[in-house]
JSON list of C-alpha atoms and ligand atoms in Angstrom, two decimals:
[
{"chain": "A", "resi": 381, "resn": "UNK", "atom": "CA", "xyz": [0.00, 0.00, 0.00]},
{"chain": "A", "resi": 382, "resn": "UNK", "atom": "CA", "xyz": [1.50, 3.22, -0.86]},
{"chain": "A", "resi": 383, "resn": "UNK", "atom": "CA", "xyz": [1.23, 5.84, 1.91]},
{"chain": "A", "resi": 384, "resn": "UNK", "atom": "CA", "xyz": [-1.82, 7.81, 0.96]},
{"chain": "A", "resi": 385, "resn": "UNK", "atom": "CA", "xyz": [-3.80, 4.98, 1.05]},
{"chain": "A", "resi": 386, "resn": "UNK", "atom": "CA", "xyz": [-2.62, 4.26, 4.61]},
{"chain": "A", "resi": 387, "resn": "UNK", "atom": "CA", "xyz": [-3.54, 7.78, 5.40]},
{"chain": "A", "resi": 388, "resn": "UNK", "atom": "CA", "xyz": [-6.98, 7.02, 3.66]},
{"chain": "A", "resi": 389, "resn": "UNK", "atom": "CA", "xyz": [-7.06, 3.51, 5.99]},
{"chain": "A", "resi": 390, "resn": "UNK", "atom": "CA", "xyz": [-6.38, 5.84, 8.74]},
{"chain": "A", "resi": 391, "resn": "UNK", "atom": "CA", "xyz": [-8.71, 7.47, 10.89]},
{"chain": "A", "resi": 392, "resn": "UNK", "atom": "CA", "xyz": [-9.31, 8.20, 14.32]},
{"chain": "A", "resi": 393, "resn": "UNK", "atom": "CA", "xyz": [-10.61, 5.05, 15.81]},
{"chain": "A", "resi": 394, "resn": "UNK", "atom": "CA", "xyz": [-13.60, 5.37, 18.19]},
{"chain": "A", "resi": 395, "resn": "UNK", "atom": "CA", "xyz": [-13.26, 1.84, 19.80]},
{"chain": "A", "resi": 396, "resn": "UNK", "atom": "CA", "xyz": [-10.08, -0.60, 20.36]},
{"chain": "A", "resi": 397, "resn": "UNK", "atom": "CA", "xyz": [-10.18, -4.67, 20.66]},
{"chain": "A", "resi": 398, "resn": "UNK", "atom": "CA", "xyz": [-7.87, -4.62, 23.13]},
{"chain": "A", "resi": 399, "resn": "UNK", "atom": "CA", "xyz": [-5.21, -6.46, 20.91]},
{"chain": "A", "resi": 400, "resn": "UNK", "atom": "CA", "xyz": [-1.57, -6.24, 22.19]},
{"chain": "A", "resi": 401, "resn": "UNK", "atom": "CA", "xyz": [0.49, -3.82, 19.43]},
{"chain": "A", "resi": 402, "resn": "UNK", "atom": "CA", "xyz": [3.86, -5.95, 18.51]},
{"chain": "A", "resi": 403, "resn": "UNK", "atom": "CA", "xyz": [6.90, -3.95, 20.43]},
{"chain": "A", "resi": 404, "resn": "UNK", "atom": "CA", "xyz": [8.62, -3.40, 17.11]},
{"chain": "A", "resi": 405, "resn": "UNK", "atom": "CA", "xyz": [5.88, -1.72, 15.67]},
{"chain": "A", "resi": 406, "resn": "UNK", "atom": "CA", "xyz": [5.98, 0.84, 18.90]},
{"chain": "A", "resi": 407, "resn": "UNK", "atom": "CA", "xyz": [9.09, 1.36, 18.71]},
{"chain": "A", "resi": 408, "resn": "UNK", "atom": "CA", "xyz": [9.27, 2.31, 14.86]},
{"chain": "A", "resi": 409, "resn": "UNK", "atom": "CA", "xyz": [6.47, 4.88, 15.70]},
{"chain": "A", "resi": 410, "resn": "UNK", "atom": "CA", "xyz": [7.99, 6.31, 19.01]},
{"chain": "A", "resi": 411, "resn": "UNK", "atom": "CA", "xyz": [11.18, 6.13, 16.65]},
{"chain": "A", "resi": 412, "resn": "UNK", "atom": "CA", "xyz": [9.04, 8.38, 13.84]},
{"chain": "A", "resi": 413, "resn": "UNK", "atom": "CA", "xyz": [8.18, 11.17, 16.37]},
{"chain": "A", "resi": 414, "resn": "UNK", "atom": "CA", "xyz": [11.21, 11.02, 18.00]},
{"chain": "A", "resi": 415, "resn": "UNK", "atom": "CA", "xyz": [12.81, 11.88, 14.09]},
{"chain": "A", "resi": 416, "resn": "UNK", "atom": "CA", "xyz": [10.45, 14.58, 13.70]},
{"chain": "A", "resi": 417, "resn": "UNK", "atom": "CA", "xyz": [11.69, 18.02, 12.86]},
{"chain": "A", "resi": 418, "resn": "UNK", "atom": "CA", "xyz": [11.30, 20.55, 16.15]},
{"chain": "A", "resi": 419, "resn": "UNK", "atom": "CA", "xyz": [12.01, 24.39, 16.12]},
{"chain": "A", "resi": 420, "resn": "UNK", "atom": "CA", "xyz": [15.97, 24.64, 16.65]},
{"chain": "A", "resi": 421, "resn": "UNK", "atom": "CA", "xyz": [15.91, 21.56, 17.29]},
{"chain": "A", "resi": 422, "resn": "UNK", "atom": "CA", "xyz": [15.24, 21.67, 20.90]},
{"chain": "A", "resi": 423, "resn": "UNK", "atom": "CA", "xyz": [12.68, 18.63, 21.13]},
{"chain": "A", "resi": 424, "resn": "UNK", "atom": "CA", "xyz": [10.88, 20.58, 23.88]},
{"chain": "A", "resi": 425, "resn": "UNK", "atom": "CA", "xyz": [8.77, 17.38, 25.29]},
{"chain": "A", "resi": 426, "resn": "UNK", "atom": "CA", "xyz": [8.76, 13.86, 26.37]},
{"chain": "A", "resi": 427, "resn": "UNK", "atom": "CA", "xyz": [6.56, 10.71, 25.62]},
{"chain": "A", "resi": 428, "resn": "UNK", "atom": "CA", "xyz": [5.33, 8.91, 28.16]},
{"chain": "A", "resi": 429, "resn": "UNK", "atom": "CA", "xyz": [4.39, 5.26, 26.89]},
{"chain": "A", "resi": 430, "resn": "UNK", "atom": "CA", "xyz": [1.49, 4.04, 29.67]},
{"chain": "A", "resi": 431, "resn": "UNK", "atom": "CA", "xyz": [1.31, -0.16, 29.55]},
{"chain": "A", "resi": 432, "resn": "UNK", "atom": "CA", "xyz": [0.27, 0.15, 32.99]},
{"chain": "A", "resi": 433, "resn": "UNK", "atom": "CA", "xyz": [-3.95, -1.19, 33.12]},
{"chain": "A", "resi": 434, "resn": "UNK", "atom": "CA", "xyz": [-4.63, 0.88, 36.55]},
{"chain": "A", "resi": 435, "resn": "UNK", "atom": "CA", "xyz": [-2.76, 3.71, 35.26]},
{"chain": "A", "resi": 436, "resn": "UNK", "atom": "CA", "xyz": [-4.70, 3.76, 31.84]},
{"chain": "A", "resi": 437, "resn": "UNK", "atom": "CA", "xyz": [-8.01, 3.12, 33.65]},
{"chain": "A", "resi": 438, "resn": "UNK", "atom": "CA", "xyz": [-7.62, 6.13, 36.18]},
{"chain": "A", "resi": 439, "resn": "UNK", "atom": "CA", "xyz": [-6.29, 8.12, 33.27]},
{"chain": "A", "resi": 440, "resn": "UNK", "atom": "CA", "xyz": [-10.17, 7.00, 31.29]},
{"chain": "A", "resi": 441, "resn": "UNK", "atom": "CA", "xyz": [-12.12, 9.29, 33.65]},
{"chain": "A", "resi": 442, "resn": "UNK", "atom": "CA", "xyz": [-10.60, 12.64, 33.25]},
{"chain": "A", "resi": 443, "resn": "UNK", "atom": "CA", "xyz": [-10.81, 11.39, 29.70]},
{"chain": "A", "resi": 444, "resn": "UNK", "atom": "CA", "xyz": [-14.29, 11.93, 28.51]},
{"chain": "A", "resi": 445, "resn": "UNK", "atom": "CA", "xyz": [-14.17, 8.40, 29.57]},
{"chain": "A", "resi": 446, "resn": "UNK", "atom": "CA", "xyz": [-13.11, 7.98, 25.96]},
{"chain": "A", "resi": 447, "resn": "UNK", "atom": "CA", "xyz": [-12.70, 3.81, 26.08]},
{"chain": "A", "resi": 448, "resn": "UNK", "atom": "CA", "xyz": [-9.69, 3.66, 23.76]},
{"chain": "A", "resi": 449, "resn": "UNK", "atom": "CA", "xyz": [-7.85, 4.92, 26.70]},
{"chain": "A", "resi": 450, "resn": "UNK", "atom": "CA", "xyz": [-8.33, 1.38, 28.61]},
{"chain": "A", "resi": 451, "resn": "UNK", "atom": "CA", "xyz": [-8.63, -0.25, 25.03]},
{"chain": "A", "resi": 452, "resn": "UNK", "atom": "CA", "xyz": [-5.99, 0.48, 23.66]},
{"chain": "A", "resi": 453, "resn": "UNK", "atom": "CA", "xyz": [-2.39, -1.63, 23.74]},
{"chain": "A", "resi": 454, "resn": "UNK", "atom": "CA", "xyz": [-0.35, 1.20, 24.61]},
{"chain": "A", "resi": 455, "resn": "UNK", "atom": "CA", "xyz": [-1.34, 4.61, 25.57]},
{"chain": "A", "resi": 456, "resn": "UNK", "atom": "CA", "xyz": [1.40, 7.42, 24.70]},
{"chain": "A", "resi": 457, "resn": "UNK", "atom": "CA", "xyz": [1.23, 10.78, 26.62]},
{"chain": "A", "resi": 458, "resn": "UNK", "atom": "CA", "xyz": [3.03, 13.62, 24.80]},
{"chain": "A", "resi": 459, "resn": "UNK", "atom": "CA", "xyz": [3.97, 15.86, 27.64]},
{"chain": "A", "resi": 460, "resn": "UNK", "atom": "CA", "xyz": [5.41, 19.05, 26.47]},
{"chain": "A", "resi": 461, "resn": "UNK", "atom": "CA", "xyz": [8.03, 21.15, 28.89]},
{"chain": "A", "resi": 462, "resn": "UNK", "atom": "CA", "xyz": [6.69, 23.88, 31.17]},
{"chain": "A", "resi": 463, "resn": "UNK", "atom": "CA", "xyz": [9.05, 26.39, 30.04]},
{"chain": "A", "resi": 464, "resn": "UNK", "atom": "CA", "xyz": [12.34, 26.97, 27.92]},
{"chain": "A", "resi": 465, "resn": "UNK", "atom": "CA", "xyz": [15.26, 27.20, 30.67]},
{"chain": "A", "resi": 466, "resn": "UNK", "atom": "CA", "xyz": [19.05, 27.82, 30.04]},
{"chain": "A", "resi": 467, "resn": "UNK", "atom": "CA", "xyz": [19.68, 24.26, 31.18]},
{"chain": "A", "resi": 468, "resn": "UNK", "atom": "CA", "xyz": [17.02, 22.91, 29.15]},
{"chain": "A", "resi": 469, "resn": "UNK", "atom": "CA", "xyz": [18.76, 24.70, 25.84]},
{"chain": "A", "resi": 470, "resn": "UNK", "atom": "CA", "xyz": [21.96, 24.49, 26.74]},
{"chain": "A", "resi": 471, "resn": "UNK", "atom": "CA", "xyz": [21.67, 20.69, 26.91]},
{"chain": "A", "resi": 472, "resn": "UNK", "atom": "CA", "xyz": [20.10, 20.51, 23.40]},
{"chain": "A", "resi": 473, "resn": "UNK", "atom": "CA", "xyz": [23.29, 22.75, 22.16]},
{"chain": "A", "resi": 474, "resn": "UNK", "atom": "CA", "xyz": [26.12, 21.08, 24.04]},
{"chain": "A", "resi": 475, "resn": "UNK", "atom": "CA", "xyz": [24.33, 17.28, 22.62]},
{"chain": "A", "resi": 476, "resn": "UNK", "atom": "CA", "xyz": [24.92, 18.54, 19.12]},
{"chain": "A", "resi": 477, "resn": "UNK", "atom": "CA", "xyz": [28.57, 19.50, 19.72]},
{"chain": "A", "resi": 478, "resn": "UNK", "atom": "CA", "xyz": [28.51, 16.52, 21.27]},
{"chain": "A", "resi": 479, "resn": "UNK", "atom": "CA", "xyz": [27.17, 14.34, 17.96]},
{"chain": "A", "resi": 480, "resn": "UNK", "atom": "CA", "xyz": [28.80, 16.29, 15.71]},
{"chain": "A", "resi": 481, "resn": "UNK", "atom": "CA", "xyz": [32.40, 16.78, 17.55]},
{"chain": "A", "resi": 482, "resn": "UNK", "atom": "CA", "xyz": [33.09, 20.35, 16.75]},
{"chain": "A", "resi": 483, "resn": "UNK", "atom": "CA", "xyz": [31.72, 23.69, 17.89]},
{"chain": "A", "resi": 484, "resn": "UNK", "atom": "CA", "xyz": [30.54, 26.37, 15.34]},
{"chain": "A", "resi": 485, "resn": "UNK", "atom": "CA", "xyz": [30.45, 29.74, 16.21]},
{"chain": "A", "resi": 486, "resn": "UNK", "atom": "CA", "xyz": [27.56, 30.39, 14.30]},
{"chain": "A", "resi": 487, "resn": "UNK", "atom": "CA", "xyz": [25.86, 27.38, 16.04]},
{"chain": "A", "resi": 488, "resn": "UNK", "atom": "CA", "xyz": [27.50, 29.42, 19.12]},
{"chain": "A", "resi": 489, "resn": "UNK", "atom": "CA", "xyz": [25.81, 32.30, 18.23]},
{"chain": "A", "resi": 490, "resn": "UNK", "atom": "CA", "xyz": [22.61, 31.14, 17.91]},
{"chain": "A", "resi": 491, "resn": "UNK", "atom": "CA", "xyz": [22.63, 29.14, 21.02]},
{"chain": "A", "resi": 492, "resn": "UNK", "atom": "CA", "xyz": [23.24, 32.98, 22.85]},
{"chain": "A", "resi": 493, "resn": "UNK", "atom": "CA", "xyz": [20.16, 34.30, 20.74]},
{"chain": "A", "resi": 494, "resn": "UNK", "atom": "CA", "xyz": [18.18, 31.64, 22.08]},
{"chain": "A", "resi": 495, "resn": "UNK", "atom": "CA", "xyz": [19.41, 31.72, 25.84]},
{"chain": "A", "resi": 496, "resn": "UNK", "atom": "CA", "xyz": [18.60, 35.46, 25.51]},
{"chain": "A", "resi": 497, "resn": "UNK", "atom": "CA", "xyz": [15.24, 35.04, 24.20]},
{"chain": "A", "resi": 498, "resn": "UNK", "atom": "CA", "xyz": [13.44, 32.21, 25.70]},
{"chain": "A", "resi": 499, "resn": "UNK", "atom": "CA", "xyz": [14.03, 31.55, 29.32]},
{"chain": "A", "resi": 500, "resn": "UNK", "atom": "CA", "xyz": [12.84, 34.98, 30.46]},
{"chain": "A", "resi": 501, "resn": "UNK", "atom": "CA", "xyz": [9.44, 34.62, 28.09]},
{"chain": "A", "resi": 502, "resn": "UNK", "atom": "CA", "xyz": [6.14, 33.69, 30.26]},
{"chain": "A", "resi": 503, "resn": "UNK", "atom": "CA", "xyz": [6.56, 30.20, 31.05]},
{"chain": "A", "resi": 504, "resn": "UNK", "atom": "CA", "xyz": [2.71, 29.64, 29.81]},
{"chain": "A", "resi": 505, "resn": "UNK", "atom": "CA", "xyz": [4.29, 31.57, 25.64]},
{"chain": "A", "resi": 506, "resn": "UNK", "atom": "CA", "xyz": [7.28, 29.03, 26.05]},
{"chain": "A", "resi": 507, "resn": "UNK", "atom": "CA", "xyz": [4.74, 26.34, 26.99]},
{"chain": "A", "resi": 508, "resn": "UNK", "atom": "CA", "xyz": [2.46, 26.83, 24.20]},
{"chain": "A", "resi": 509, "resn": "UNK", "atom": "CA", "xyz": [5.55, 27.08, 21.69]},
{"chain": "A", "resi": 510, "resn": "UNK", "atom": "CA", "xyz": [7.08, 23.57, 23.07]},
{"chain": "A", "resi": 511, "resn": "UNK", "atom": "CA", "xyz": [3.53, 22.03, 23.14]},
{"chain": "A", "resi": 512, "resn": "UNK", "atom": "CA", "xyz": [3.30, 23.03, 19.29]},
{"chain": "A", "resi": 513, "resn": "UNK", "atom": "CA", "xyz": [6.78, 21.15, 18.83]},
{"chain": "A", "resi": 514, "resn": "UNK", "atom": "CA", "xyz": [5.55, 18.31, 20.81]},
{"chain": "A", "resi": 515, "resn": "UNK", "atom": "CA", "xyz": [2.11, 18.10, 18.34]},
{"chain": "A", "resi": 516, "resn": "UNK", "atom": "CA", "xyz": [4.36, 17.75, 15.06]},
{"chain": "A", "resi": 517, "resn": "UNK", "atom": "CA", "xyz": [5.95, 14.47, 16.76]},
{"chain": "A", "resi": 518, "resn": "UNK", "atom": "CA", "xyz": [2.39, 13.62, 17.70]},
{"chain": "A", "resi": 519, "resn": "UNK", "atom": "CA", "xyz": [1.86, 14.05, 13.94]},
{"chain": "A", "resi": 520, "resn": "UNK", "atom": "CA", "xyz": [4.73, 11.89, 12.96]},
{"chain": "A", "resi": 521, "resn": "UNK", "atom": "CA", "xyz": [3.78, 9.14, 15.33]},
{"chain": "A", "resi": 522, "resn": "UNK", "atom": "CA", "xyz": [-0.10, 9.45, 14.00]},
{"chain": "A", "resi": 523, "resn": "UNK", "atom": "CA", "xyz": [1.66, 8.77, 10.29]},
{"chain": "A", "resi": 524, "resn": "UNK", "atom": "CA", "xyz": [4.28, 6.09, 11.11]},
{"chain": "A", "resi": 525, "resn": "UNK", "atom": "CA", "xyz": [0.96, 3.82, 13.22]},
{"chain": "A", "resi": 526, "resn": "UNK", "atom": "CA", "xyz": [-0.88, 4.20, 9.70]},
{"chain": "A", "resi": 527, "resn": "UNK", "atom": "CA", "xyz": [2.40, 2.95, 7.65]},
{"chain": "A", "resi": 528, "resn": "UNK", "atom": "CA", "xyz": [2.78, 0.24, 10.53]},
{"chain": "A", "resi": 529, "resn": "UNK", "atom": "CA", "xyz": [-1.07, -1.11, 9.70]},
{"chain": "A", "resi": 530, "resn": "UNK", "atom": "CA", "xyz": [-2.03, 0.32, 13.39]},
{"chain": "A", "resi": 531, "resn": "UNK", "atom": "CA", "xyz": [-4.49, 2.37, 14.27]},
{"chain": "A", "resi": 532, "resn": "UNK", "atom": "CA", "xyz": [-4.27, 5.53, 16.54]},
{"chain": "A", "resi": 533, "resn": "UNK", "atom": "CA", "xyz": [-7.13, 8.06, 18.47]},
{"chain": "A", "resi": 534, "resn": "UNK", "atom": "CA", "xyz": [-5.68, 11.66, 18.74]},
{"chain": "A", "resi": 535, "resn": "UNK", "atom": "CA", "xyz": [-7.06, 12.68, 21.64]},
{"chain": "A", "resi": 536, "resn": "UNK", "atom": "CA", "xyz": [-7.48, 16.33, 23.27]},
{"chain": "A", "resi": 537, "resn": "UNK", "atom": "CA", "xyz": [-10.48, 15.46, 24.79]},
{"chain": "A", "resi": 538, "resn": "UNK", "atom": "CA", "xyz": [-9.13, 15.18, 28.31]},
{"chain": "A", "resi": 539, "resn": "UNK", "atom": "CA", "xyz": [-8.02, 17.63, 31.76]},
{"chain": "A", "resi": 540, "resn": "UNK", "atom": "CA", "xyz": [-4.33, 18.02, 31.62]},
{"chain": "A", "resi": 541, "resn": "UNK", "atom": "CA", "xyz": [-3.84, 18.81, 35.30]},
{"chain": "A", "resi": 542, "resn": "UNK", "atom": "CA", "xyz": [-5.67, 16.03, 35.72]},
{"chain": "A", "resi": 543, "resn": "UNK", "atom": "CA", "xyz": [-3.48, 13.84, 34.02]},
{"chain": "A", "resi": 544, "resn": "UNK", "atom": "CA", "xyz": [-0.26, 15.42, 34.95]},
{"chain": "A", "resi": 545, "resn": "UNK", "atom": "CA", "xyz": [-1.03, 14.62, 38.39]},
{"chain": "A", "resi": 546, "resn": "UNK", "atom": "CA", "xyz": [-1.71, 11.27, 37.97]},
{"chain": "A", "resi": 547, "resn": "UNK", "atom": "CA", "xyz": [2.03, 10.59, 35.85]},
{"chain": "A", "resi": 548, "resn": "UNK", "atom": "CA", "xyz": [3.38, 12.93, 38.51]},
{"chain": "A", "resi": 549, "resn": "UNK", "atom": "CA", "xyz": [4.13, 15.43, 35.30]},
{"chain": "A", "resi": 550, "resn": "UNK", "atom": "CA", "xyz": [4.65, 18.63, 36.76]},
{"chain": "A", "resi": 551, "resn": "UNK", "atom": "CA", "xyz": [7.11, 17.80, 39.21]},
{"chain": "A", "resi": 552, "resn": "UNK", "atom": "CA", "xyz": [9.38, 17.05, 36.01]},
{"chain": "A", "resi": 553, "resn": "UNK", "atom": "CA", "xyz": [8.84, 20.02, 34.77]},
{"chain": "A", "resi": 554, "resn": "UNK", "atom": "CA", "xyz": [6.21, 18.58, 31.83]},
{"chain": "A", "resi": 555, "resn": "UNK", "atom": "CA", "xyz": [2.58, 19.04, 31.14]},
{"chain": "A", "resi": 556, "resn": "UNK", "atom": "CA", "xyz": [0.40, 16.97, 29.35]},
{"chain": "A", "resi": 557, "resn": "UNK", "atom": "CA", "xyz": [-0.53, 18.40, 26.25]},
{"chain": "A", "resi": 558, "resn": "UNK", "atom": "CA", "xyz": [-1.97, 15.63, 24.03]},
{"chain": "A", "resi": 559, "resn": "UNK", "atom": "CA", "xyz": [-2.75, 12.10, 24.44]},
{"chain": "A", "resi": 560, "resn": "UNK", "atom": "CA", "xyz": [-2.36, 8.87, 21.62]},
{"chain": "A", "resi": 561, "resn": "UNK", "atom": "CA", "xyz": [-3.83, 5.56, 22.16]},
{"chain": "A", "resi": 562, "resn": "UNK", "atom": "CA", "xyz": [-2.22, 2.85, 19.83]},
{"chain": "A", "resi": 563, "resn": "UNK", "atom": "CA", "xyz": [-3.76, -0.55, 19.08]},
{"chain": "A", "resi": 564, "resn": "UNK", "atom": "CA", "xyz": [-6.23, -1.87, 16.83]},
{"chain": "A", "resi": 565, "resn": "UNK", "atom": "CA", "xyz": [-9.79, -0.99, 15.81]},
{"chain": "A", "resi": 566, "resn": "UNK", "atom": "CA", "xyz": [-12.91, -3.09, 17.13]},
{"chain": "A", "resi": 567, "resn": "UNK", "atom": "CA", "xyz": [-14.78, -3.03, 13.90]},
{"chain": "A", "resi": 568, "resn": "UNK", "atom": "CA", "xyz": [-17.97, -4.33, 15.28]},
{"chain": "A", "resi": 569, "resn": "UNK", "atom": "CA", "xyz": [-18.51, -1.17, 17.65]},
{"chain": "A", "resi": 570, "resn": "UNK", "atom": "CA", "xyz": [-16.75, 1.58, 16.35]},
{"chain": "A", "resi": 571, "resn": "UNK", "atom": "CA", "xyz": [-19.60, 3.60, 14.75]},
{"chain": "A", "resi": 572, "resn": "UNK", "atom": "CA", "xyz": [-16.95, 5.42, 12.61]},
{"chain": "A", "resi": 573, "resn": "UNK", "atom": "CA", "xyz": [-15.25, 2.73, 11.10]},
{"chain": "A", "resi": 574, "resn": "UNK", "atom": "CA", "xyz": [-17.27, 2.41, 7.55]},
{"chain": "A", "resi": 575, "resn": "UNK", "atom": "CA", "xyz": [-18.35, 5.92, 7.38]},
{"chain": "A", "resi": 576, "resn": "UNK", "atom": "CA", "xyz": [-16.35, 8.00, 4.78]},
{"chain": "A", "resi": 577, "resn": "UNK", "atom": "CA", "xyz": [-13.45, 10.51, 5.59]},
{"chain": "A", "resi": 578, "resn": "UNK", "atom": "CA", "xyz": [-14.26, 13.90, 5.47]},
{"chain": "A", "resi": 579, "resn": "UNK", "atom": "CA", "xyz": [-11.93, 16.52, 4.26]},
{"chain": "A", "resi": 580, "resn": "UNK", "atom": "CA", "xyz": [-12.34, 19.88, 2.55]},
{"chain": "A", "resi": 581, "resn": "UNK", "atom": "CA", "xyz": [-11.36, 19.82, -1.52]},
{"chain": "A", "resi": 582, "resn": "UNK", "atom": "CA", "xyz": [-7.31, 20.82, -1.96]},
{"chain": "A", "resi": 583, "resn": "UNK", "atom": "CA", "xyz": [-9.14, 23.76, -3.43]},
{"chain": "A", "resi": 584, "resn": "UNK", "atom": "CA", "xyz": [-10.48, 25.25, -0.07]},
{"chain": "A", "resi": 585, "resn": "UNK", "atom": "CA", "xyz": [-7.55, 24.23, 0.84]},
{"chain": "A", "resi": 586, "resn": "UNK", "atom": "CA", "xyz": [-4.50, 25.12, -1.12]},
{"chain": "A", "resi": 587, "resn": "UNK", "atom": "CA", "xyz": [-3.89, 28.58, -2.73]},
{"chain": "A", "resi": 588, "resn": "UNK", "atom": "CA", "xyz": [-1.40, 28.22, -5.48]},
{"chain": "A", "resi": 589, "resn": "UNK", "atom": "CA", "xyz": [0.94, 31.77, -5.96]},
{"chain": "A", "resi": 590, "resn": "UNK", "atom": "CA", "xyz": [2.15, 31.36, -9.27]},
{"chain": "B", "resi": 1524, "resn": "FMN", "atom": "C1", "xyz": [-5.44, 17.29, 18.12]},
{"chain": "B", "resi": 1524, "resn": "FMN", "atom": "C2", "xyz": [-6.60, 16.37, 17.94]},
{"chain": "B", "resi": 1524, "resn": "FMN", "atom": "C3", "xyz": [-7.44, 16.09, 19.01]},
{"chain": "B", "resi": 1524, "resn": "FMN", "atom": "C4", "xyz": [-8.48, 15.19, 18.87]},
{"chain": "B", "resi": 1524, "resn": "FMN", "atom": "N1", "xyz": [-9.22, 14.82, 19.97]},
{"chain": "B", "resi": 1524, "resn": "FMN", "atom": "C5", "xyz": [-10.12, 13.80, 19.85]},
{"chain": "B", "resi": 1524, "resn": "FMN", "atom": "C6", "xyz": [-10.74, 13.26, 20.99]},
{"chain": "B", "resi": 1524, "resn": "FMN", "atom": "O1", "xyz": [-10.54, 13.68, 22.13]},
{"chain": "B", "resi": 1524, "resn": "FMN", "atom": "N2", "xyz": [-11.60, 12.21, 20.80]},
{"chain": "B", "resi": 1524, "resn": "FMN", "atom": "C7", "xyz": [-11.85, 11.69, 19.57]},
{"chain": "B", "resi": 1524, "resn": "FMN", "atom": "O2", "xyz": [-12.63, 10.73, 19.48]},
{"chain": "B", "resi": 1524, "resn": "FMN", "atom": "N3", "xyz": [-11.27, 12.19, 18.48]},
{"chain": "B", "resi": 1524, "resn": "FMN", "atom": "C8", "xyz": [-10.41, 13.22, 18.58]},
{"chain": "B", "resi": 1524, "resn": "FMN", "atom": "N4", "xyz": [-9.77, 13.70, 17.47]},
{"chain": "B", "resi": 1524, "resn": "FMN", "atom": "C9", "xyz": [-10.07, 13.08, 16.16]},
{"chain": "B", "resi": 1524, "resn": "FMN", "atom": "C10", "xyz": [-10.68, 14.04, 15.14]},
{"chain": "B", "resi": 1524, "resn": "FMN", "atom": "O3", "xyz": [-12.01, 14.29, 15.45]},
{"chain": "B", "resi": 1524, "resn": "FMN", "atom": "C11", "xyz": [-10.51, 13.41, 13.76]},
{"chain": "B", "resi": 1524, "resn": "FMN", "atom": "O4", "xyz": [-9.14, 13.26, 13.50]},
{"chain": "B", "resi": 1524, "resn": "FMN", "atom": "C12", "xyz": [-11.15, 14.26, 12.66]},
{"chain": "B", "resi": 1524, "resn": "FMN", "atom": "O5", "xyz": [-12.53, 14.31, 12.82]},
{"chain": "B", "resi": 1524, "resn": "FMN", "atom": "C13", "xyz": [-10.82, 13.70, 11.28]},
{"chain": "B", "resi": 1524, "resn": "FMN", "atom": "O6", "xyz": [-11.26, 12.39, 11.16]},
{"chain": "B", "resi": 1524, "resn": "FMN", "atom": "P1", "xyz": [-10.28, 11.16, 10.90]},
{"chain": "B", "resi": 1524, "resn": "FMN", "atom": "O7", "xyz": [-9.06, 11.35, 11.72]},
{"chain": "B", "resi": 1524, "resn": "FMN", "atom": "O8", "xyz": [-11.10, 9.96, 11.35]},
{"chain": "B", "resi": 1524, "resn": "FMN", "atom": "O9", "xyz": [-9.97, 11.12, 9.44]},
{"chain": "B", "resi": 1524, "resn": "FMN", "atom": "C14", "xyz": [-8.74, 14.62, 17.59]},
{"chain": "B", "resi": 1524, "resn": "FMN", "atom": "C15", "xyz": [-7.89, 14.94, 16.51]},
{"chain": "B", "resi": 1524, "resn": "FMN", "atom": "C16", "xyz": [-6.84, 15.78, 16.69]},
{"chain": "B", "resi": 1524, "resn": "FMN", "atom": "C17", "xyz": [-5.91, 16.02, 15.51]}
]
């Protein structure tokens, strides 16, 4: 299957079997997100991969009681950080002088920029920013379940504080900003699962500047 079709296979399943998702296959879509492009590359979040039944089930509550959370194999929590620090960025930096084995001043440079202009933003602007970084791995992962023949729920429906208490989230300086259940659809009771996708035509959705 080539990939659009996988993204036309895809959608956002409304109820899970319950089926166990092989390990490889998790890892090759925690491996996607954790490949996916962030802004200076500062991969402001962390994924928190819940196997744990009790933790899934108290997590279903304060979840619209959404029953992919419980039916699902594995439930992945993208937990952005609370705010940009100087450690936080200078870790990032010194891990790609690191990799690379040189230093570049311009690399340098922009590393001063940064340490300049984020750690004394609002904590809730640099929030927001990292939790938009942590939605384009969230994207990637949502991509790389489809290619994998899984299926995945995107879920916002759910109280973050809620959640971040439960994972103990804010004491690590994270928040939970969006939530993933991986596993397989139950095609007998997931209303959704023969009704056509919906999209907008490329037309309402593309302008082309010649
Ligand atoms: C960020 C985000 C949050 C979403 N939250 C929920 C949710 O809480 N519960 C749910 O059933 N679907 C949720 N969805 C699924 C969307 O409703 C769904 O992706 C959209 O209607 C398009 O349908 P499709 O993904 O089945 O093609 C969410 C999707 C995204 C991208």
């Amino acid at each position: 299957m080539e990939l659009l079709d996988k993204l036309n296979w895809r959608y956002a399943a409304k109820a899970m079997n319950g089926k166990k998702v092989a390990q490889e296959k998790i890892d090759n879509i925690i491996e996607a997100a954790r490949l996916a492009p962030t802004s200076s590359g500062l991969q402001p979040f962390e994924i928190i991969v819940v196997k744990n039944k009790a933790i899934k089930e108290a997590i279903r509550p304060v979840a619209w009681n959404q029953s992919m959370i419980t039916d699902c194999s594995h439930l992945l929590v993208f937990a952005a950080w609370d705010t940009y620090t100087e450690e936080r960025i200078n870790k990032m930096f010194d891990l790609t002088n690191e990799i690379r084995g040189f230093k570049n001043e311009g690399w340098e440079n922009y590393r001063k920029m940064l340490l300049v202009a984020y750690p004394q933003k609002d904590a809730e602007e640099n929030f927001n920013h990292a939790a938009k970084q942590a939605y384009i791995a969230f994207s990637a992962a949502i991509i790389a379940a489809a290619y994998e023949g899984v299926d995945t729920t995107p879920i916002e429906g759910f109280d973050p504080a809620k959640v971040d208490e439960i994972l103990g989230l804010r004491e690590k300086g994270l928040r939970s900003c969006v939530l993933l259940p991986i596993g397989y659809r139950d095609v007998d009771s997931d209303w959704l699962v023969n009704l056509k996708k919906v999209r907008k035509s490329t037309e309402d959705l593309v302008t082309v500047i010649e």
